[in-house]
JSON list of C-alpha atoms in Angstrom, two decimals:
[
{"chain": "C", "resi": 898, "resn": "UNK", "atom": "CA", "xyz": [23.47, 3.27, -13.66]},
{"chain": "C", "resi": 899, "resn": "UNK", "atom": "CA", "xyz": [23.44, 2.28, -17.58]},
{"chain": "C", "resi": 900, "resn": "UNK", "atom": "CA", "xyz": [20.71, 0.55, -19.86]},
{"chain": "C", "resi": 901, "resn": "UNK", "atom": "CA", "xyz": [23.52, -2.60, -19.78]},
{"chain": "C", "resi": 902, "resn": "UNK", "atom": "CA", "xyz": [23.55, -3.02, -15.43]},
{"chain": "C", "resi": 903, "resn": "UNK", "atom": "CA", "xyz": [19.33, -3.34, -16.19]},
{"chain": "C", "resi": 904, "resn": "UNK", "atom": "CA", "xyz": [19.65, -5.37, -19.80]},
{"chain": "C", "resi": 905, "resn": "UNK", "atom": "CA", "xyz": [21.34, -7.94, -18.24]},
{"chain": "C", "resi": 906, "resn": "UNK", "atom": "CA", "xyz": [19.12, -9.12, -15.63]},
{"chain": "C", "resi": 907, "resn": "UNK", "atom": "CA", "xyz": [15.42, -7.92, -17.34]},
{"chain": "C", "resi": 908, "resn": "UNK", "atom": "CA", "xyz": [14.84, -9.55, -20.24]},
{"chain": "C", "resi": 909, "resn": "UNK", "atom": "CA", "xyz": [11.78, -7.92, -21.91]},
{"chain": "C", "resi": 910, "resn": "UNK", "atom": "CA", "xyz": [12.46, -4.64, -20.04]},
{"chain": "C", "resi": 911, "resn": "UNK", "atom": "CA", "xyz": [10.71, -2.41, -22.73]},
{"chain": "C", "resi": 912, "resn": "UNK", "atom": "CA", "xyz": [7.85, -4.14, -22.96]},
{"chain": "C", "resi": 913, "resn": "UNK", "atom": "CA", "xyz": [4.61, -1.65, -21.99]},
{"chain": "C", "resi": 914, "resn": "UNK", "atom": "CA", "xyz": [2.13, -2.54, -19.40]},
{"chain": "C", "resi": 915, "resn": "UNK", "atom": "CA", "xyz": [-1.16, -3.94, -20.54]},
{"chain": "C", "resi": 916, "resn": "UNK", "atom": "CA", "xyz": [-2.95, -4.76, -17.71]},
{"chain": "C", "resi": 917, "resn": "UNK", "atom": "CA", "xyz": [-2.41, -1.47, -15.49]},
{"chain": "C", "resi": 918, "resn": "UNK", "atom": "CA", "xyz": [-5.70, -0.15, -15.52]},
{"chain": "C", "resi": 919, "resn": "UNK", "atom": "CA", "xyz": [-6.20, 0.64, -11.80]},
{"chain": "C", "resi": 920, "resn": "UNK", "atom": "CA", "xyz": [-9.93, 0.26, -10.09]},
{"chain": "C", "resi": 921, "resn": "UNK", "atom": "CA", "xyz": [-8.90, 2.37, -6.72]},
{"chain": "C", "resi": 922, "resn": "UNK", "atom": "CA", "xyz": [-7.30, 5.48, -6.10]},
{"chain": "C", "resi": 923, "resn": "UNK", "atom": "CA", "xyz": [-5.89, 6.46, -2.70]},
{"chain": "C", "resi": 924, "resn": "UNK", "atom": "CA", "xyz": [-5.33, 10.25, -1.83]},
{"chain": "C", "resi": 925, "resn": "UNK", "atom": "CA", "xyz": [-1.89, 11.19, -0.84]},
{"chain": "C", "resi": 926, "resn": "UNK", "atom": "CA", "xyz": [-2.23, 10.61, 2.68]},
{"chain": "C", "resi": 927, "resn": "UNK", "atom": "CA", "xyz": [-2.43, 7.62, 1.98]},
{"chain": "C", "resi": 928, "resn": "UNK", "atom": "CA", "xyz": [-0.11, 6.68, -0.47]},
{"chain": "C", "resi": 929, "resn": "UNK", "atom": "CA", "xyz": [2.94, 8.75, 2.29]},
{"chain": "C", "resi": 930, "resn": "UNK", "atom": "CA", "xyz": [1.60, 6.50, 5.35]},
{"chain": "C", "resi": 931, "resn": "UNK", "atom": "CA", "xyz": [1.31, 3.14, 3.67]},
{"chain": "C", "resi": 932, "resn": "UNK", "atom": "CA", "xyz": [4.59, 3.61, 1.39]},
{"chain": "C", "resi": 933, "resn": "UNK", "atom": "CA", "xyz": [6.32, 4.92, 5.19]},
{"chain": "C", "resi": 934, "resn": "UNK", "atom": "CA", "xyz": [7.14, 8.52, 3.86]},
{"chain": "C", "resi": 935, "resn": "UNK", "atom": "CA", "xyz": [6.36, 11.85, 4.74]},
{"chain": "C", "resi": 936, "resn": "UNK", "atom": "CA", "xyz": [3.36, 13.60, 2.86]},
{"chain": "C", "resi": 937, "resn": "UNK", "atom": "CA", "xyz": [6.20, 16.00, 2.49]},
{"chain": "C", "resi": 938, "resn": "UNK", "atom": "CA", "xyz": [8.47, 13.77, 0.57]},
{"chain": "C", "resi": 939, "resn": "UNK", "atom": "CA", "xyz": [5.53, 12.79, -1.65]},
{"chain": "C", "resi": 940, "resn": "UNK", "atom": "CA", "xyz": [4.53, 16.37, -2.56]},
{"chain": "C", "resi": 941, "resn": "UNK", "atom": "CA", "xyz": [8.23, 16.75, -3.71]},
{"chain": "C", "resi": 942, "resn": "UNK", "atom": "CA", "xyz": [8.42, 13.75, -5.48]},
{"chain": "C", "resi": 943, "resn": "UNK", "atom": "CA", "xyz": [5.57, 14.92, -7.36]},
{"chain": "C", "resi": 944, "resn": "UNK", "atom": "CA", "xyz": [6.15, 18.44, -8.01]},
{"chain": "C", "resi": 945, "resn": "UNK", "atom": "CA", "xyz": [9.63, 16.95, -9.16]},
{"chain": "C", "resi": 946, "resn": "UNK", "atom": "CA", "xyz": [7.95, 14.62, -11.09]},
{"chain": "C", "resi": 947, "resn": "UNK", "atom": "CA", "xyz": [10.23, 11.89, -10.01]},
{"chain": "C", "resi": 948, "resn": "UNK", "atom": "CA", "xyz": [7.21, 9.56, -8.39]},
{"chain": "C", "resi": 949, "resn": "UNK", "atom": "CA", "xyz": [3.83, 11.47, -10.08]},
{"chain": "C", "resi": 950, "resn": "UNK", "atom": "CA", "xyz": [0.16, 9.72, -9.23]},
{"chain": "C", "resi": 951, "resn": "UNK", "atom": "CA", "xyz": [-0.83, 7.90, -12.47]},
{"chain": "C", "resi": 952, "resn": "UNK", "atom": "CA", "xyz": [-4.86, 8.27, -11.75]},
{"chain": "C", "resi": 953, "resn": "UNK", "atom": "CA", "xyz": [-4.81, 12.14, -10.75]},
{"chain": "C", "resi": 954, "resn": "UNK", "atom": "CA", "xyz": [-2.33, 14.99, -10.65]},
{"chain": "C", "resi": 955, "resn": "UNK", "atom": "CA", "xyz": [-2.87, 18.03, -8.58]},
{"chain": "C", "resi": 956, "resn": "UNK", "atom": "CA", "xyz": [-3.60, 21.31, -10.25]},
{"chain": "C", "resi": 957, "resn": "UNK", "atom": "CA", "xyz": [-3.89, 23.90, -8.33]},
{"chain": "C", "resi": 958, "resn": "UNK", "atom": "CA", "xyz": [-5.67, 24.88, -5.13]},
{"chain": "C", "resi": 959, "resn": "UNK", "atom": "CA", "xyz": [-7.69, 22.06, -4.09]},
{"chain": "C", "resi": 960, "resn": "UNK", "atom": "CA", "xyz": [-7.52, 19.68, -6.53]},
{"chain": "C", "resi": 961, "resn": "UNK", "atom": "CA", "xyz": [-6.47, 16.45, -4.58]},
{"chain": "C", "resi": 962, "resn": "UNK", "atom": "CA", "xyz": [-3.63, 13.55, -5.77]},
{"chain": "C", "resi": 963, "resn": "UNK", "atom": "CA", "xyz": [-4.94, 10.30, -6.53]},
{"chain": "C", "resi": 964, "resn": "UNK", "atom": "CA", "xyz": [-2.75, 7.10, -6.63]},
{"chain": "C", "resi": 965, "resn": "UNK", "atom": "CA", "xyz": [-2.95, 3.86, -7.62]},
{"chain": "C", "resi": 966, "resn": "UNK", "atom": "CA", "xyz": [-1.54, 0.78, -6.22]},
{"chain": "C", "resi": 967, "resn": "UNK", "atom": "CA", "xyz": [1.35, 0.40, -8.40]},
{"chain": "C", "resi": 968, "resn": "UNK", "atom": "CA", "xyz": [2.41, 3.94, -7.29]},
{"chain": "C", "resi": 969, "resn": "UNK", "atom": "CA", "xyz": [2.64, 2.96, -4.32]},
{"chain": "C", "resi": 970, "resn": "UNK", "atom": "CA", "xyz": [4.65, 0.35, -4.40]},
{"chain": "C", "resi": 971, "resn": "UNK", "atom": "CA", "xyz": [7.00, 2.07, -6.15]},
{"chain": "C", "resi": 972, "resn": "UNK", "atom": "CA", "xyz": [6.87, 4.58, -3.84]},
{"chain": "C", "resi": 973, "resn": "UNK", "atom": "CA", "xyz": [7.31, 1.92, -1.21]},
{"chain": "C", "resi": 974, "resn": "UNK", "atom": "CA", "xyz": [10.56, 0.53, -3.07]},
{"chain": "C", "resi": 975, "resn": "UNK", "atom": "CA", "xyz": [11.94, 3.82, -3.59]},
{"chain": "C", "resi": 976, "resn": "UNK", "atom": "CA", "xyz": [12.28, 5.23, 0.24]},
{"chain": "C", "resi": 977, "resn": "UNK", "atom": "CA", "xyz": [13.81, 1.91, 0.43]},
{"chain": "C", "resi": 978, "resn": "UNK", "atom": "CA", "xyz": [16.55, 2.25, -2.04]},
{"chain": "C", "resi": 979, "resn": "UNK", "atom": "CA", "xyz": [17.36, 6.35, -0.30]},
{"chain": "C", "resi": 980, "resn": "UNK", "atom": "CA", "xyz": [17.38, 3.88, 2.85]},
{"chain": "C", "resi": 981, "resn": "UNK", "atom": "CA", "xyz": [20.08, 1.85, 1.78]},
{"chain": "C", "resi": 982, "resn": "UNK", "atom": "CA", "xyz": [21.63, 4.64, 0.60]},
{"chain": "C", "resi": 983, "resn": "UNK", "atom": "CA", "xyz": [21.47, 4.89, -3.28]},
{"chain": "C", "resi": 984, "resn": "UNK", "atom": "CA", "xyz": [21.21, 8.23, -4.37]},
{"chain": "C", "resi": 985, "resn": "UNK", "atom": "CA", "xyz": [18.24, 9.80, -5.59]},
{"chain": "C", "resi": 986, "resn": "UNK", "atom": "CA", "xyz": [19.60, 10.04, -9.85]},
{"chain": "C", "resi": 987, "resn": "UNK", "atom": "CA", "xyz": [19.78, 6.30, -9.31]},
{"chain": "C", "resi": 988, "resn": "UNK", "atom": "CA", "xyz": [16.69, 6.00, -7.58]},
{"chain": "C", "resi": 989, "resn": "UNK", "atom": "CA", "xyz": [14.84, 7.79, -10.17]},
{"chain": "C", "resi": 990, "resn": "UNK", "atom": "CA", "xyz": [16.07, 5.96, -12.88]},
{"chain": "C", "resi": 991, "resn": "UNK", "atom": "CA", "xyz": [15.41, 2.43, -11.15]},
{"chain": "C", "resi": 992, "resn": "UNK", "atom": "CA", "xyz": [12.17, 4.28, -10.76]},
{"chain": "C", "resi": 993, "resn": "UNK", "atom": "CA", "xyz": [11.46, 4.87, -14.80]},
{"chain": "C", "resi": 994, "resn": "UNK", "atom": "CA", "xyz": [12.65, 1.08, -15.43]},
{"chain": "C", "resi": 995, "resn": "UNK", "atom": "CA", "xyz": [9.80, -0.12, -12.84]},
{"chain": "C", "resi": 996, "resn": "UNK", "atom": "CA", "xyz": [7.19, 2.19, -14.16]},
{"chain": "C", "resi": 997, "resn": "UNK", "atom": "CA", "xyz": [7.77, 0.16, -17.61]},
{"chain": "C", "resi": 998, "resn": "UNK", "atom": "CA", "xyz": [6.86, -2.89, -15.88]},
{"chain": "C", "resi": 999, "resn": "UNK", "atom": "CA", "xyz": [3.19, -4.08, -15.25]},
{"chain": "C", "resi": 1000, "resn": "UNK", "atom": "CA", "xyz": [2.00, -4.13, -11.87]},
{"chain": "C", "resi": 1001, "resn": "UNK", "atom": "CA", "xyz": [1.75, -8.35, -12.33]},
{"chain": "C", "resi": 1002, "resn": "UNK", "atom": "CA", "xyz": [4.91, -8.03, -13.24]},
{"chain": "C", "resi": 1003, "resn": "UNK", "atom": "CA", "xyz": [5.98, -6.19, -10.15]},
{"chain": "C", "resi": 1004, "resn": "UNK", "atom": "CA", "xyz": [4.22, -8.92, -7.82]},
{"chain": "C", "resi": 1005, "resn": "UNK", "atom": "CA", "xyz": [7.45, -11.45, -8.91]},
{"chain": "C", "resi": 1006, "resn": "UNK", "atom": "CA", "xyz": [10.15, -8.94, -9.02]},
{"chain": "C", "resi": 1007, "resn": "UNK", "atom": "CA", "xyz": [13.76, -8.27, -7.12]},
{"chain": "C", "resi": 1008, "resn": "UNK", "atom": "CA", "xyz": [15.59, -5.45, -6.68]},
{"chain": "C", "resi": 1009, "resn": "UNK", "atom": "CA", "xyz": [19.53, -5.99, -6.35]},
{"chain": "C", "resi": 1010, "resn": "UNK", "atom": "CA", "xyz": [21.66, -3.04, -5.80]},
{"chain": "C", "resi": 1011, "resn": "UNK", "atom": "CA", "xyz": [25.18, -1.95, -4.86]},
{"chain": "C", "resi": 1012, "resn": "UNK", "atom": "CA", "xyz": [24.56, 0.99, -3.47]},
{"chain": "C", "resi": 1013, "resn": "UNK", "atom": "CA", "xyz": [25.96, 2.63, -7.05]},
{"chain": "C", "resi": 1014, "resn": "UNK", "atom": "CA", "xyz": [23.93, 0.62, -9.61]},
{"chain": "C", "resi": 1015, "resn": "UNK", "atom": "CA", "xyz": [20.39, -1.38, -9.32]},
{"chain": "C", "resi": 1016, "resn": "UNK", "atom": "CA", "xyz": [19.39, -4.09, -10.57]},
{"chain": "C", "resi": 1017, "resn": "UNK", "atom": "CA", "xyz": [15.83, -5.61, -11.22]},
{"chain": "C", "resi": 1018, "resn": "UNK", "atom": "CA", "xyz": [16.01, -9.81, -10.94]},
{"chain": "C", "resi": 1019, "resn": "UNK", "atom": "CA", "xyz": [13.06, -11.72, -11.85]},
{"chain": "C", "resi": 1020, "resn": "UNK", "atom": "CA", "xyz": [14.21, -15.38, -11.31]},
{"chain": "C", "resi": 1021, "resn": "UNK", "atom": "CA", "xyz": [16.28, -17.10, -9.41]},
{"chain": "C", "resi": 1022, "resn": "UNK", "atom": "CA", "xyz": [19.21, -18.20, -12.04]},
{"chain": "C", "resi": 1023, "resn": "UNK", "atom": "CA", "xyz": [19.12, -14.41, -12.66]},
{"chain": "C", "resi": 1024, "resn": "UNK", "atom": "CA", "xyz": [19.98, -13.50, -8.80]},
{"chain": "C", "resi": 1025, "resn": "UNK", "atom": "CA", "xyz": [22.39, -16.10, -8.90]},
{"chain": "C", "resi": 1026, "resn": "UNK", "atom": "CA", "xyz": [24.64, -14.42, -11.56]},
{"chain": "C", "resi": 1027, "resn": "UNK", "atom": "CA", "xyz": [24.25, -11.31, -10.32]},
{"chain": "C", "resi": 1028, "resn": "UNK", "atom": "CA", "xyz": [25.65, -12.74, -7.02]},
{"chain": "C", "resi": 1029, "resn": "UNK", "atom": "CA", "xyz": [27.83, -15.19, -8.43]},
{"chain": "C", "resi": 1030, "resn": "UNK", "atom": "CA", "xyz": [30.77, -12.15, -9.52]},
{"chain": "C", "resi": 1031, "resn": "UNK", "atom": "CA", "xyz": [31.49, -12.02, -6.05]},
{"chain": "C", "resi": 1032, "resn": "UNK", "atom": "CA", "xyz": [30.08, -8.24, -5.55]},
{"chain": "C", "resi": 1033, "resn": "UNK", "atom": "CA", "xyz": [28.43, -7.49, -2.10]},
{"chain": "C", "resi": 1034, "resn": "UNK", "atom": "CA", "xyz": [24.73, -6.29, -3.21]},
{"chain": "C", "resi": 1035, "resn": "UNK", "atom": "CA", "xyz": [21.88, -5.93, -0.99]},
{"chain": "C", "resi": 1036, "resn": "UNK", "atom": "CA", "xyz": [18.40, -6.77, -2.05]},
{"chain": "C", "resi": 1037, "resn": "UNK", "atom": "CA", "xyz": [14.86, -5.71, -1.87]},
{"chain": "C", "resi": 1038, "resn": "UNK", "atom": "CA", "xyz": [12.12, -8.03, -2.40]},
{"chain": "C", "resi": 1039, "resn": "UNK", "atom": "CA", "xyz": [9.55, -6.45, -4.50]},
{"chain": "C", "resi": 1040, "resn": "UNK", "atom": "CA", "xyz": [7.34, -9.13, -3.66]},
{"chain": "C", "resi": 1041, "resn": "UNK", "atom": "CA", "xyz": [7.11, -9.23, -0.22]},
{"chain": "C", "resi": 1042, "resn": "UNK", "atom": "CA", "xyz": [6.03, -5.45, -0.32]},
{"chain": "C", "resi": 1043, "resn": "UNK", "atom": "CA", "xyz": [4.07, -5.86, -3.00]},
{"chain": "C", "resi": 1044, "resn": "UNK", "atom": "CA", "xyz": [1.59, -7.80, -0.78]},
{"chain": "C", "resi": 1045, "resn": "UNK", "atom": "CA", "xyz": [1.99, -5.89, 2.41]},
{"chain": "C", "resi": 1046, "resn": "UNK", "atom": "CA", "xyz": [1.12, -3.04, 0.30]},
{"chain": "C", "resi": 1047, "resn": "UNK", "atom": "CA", "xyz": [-1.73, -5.10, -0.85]},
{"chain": "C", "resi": 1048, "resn": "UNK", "atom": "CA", "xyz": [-3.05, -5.75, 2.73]},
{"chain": "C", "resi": 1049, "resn": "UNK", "atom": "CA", "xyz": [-2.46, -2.63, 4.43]},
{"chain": "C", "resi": 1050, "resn": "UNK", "atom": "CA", "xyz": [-4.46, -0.98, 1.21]},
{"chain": "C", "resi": 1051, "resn": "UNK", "atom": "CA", "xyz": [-7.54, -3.10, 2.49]},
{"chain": "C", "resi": 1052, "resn": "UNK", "atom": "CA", "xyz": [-7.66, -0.58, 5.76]},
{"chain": "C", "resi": 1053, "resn": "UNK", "atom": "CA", "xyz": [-7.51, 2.26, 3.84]},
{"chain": "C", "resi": 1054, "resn": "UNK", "atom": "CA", "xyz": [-10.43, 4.78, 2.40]},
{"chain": "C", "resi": 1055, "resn": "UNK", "atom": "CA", "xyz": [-10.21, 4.87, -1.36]},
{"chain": "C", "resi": 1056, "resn": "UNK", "atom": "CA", "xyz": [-11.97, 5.71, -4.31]},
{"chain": "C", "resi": 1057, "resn": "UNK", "atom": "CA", "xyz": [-13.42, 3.57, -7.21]},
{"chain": "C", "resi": 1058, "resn": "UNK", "atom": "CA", "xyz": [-11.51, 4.56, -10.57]},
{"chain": "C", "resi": 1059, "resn": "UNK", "atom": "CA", "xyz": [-14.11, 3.56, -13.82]},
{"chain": "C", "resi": 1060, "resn": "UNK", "atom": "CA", "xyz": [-12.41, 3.33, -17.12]},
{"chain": "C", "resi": 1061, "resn": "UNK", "atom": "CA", "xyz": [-13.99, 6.41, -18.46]},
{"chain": "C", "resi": 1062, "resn": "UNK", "atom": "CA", "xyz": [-11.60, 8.01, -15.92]},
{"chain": "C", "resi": 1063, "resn": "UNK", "atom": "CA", "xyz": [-14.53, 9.29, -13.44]},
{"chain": "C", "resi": 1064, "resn": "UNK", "atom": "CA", "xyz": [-14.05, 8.45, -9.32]},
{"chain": "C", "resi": 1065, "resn": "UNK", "atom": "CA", "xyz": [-16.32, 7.67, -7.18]},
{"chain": "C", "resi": 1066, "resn": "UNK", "atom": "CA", "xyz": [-16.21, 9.75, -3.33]},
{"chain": "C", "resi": 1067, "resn": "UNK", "atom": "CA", "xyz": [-13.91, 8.54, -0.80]},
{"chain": "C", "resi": 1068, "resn": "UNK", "atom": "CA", "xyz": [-14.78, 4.79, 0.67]},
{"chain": "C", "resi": 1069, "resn": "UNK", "atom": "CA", "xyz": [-14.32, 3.56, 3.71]},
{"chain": "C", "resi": 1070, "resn": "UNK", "atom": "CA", "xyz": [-13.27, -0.21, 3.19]},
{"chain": "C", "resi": 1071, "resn": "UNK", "atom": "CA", "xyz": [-15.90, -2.87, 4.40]},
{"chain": "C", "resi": 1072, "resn": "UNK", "atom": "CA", "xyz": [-13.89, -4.76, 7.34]},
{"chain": "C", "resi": 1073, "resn": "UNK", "atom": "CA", "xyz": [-11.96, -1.94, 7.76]},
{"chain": "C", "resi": 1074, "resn": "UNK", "atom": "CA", "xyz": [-10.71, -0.11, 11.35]},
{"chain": "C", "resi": 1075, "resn": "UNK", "atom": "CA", "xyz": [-13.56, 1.50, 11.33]},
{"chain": "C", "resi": 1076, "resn": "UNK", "atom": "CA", "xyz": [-16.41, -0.94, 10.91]},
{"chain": "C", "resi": 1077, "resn": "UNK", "atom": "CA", "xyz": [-14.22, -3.41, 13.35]},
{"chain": "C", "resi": 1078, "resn": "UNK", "atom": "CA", "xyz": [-14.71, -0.54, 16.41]},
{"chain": "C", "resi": 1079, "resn": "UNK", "atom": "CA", "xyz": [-18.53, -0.25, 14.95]},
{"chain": "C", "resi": 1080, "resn": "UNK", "atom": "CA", "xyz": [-18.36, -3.49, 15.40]},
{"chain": "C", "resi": 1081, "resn": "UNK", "atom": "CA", "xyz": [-17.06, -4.02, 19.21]},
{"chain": "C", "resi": 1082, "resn": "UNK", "atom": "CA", "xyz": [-19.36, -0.81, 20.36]},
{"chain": "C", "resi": 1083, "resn": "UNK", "atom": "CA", "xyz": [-22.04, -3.20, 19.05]},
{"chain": "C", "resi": 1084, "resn": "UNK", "atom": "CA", "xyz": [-20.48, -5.99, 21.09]},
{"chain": "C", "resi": 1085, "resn": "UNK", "atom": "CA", "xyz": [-20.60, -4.15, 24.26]},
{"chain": "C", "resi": 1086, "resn": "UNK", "atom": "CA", "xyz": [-23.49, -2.83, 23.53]},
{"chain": "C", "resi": 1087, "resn": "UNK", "atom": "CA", "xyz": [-24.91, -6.47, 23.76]},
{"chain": "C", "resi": 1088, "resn": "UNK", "atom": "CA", "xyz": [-23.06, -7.99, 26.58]},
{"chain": "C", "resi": 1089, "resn": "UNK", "atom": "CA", "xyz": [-24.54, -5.30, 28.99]},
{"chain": "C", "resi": 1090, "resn": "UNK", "atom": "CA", "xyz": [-28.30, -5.80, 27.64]},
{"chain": "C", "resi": 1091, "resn": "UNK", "atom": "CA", "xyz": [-27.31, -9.41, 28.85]},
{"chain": "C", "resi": 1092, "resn": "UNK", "atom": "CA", "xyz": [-25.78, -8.27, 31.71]},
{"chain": "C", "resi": 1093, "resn": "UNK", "atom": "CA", "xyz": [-28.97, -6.41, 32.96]},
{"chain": "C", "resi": 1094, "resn": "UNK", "atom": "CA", "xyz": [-31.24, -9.06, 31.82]},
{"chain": "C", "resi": 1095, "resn": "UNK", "atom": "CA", "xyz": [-29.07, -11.56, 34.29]},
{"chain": "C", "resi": 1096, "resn": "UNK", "atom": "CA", "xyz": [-29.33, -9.48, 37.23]},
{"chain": "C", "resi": 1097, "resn": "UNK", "atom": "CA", "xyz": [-32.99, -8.48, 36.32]},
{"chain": "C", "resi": 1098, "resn": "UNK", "atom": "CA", "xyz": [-33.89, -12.45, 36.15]},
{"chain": "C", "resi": 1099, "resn": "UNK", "atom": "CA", "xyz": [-31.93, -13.02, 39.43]},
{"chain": "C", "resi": 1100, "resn": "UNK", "atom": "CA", "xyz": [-34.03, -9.94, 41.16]},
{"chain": "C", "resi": 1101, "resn": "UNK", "atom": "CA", "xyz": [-37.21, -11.33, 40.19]},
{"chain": "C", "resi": 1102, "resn": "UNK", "atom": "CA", "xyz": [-36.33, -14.67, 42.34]},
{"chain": "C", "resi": 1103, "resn": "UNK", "atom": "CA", "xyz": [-35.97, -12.68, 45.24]},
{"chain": "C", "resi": 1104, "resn": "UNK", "atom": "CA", "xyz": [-38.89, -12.16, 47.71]},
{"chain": "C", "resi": 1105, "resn": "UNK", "atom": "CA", "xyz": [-38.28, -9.60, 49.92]},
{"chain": "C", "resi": 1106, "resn": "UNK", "atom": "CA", "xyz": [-41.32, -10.36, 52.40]},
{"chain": "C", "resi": 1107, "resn": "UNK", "atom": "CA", "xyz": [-40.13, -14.13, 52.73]},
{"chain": "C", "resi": 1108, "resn": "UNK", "atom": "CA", "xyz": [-36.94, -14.27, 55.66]},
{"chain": "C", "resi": 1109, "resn": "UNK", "atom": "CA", "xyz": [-34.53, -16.76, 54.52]},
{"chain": "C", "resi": 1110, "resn": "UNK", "atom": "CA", "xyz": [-32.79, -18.73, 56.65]}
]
């Protein structure tokens, strides 16, 4: 893939992130199950430096990985571009030209791609001439994952990131899995306390001395 197959569809493609400062962290575990690859994948991609976590890089025995959400995403579109079978130098390239790009700008981006070069669209005229030379592409919307990423985060334990760089332990997220089945124990809990009560109410009507006929 060359600068040109990117310059014509990007615009201000060199233009450094400003507004990347990430508030949450998310181990490795993570990052592998909510991007849909294996922790395995991820520790190569990291010792390979082709996808490395932006908030906290392992070093040595240990030390944990810490990623933001931008990471991954682009973790996310990456095991989607190996899917559709672009090979990994082009993958990691597409992967530099996305790291360039603020995670706001990420939120209302496309990724078109012939299998041999990618492309990164960011309006509609723009996906119209890339489709209008007649070319079969395939595409991946950046956007849709960029929320499901976003709402499948929500579920996940993560840590607080301050600007001085210092984390905060691992946090379960309120509403999360975990507080819902807190949450329906507590339920249950309550509907048999009622339950009891009922059948305690309905004992005390009877009157075991008095026949009934």
């Amino acid at each position: 893939m060359s600068s040109d197959d990117i310059m014509i569809v990007q615009g201000e493609l060199f233009s450094f992130p400003d507004d990347d400062q990430p508030t949450r962290g998310y181990r490795g575990t993570v990052a592998s199950k909510v991007a849909g690859i294996t922790y395995r994948q991820l520790d190569y991609w990291a010792r390979k430096q082709i996808v490395e976590p932006s908030i906290k890089a392992s070093h040595g025995s240990g030390s944990r990985r810490l990623y933001s959400f931008k990471d991954v995403l682009i973790l996310a579109v990456s095991k989607r571009l190996l899917d559709a079978g672009v090979n990994l130098q082009n993958v990691t390239i597409a992967i530099g030209y996305l790291m360039q790009r603020s995670t706001t700008q990420l939120e209302h981006t496309t990724i078109l791609s012939d299998g041999e070069h990618v492309r990164e669209c960011r309006d509609g005229d723009r996906i119209g001439d890339v489709l209008g030379n007649g070319t079969a592409v395939f595409g991946i919307s950046v956007t849709a994952l960029w929320h499901g990423i976003e709402q499948r985060l929500e579920y996940e334990p993560h840590v607080d990131v301050f600007p001085d760089g210092t984390v905060t332990a691992s946090r379960m997220p309120s509403g999360g899995p975990f507080e819902e089945l807190a949450q329906a124990r507590m339920r249950k809990k309550l509907e048999l306390r009622h339950e009891e009560r009922s059948a305690h109410n309905d004992m005390g009507d009877y009157d075991p001395f008095l026949v009934h006929v």
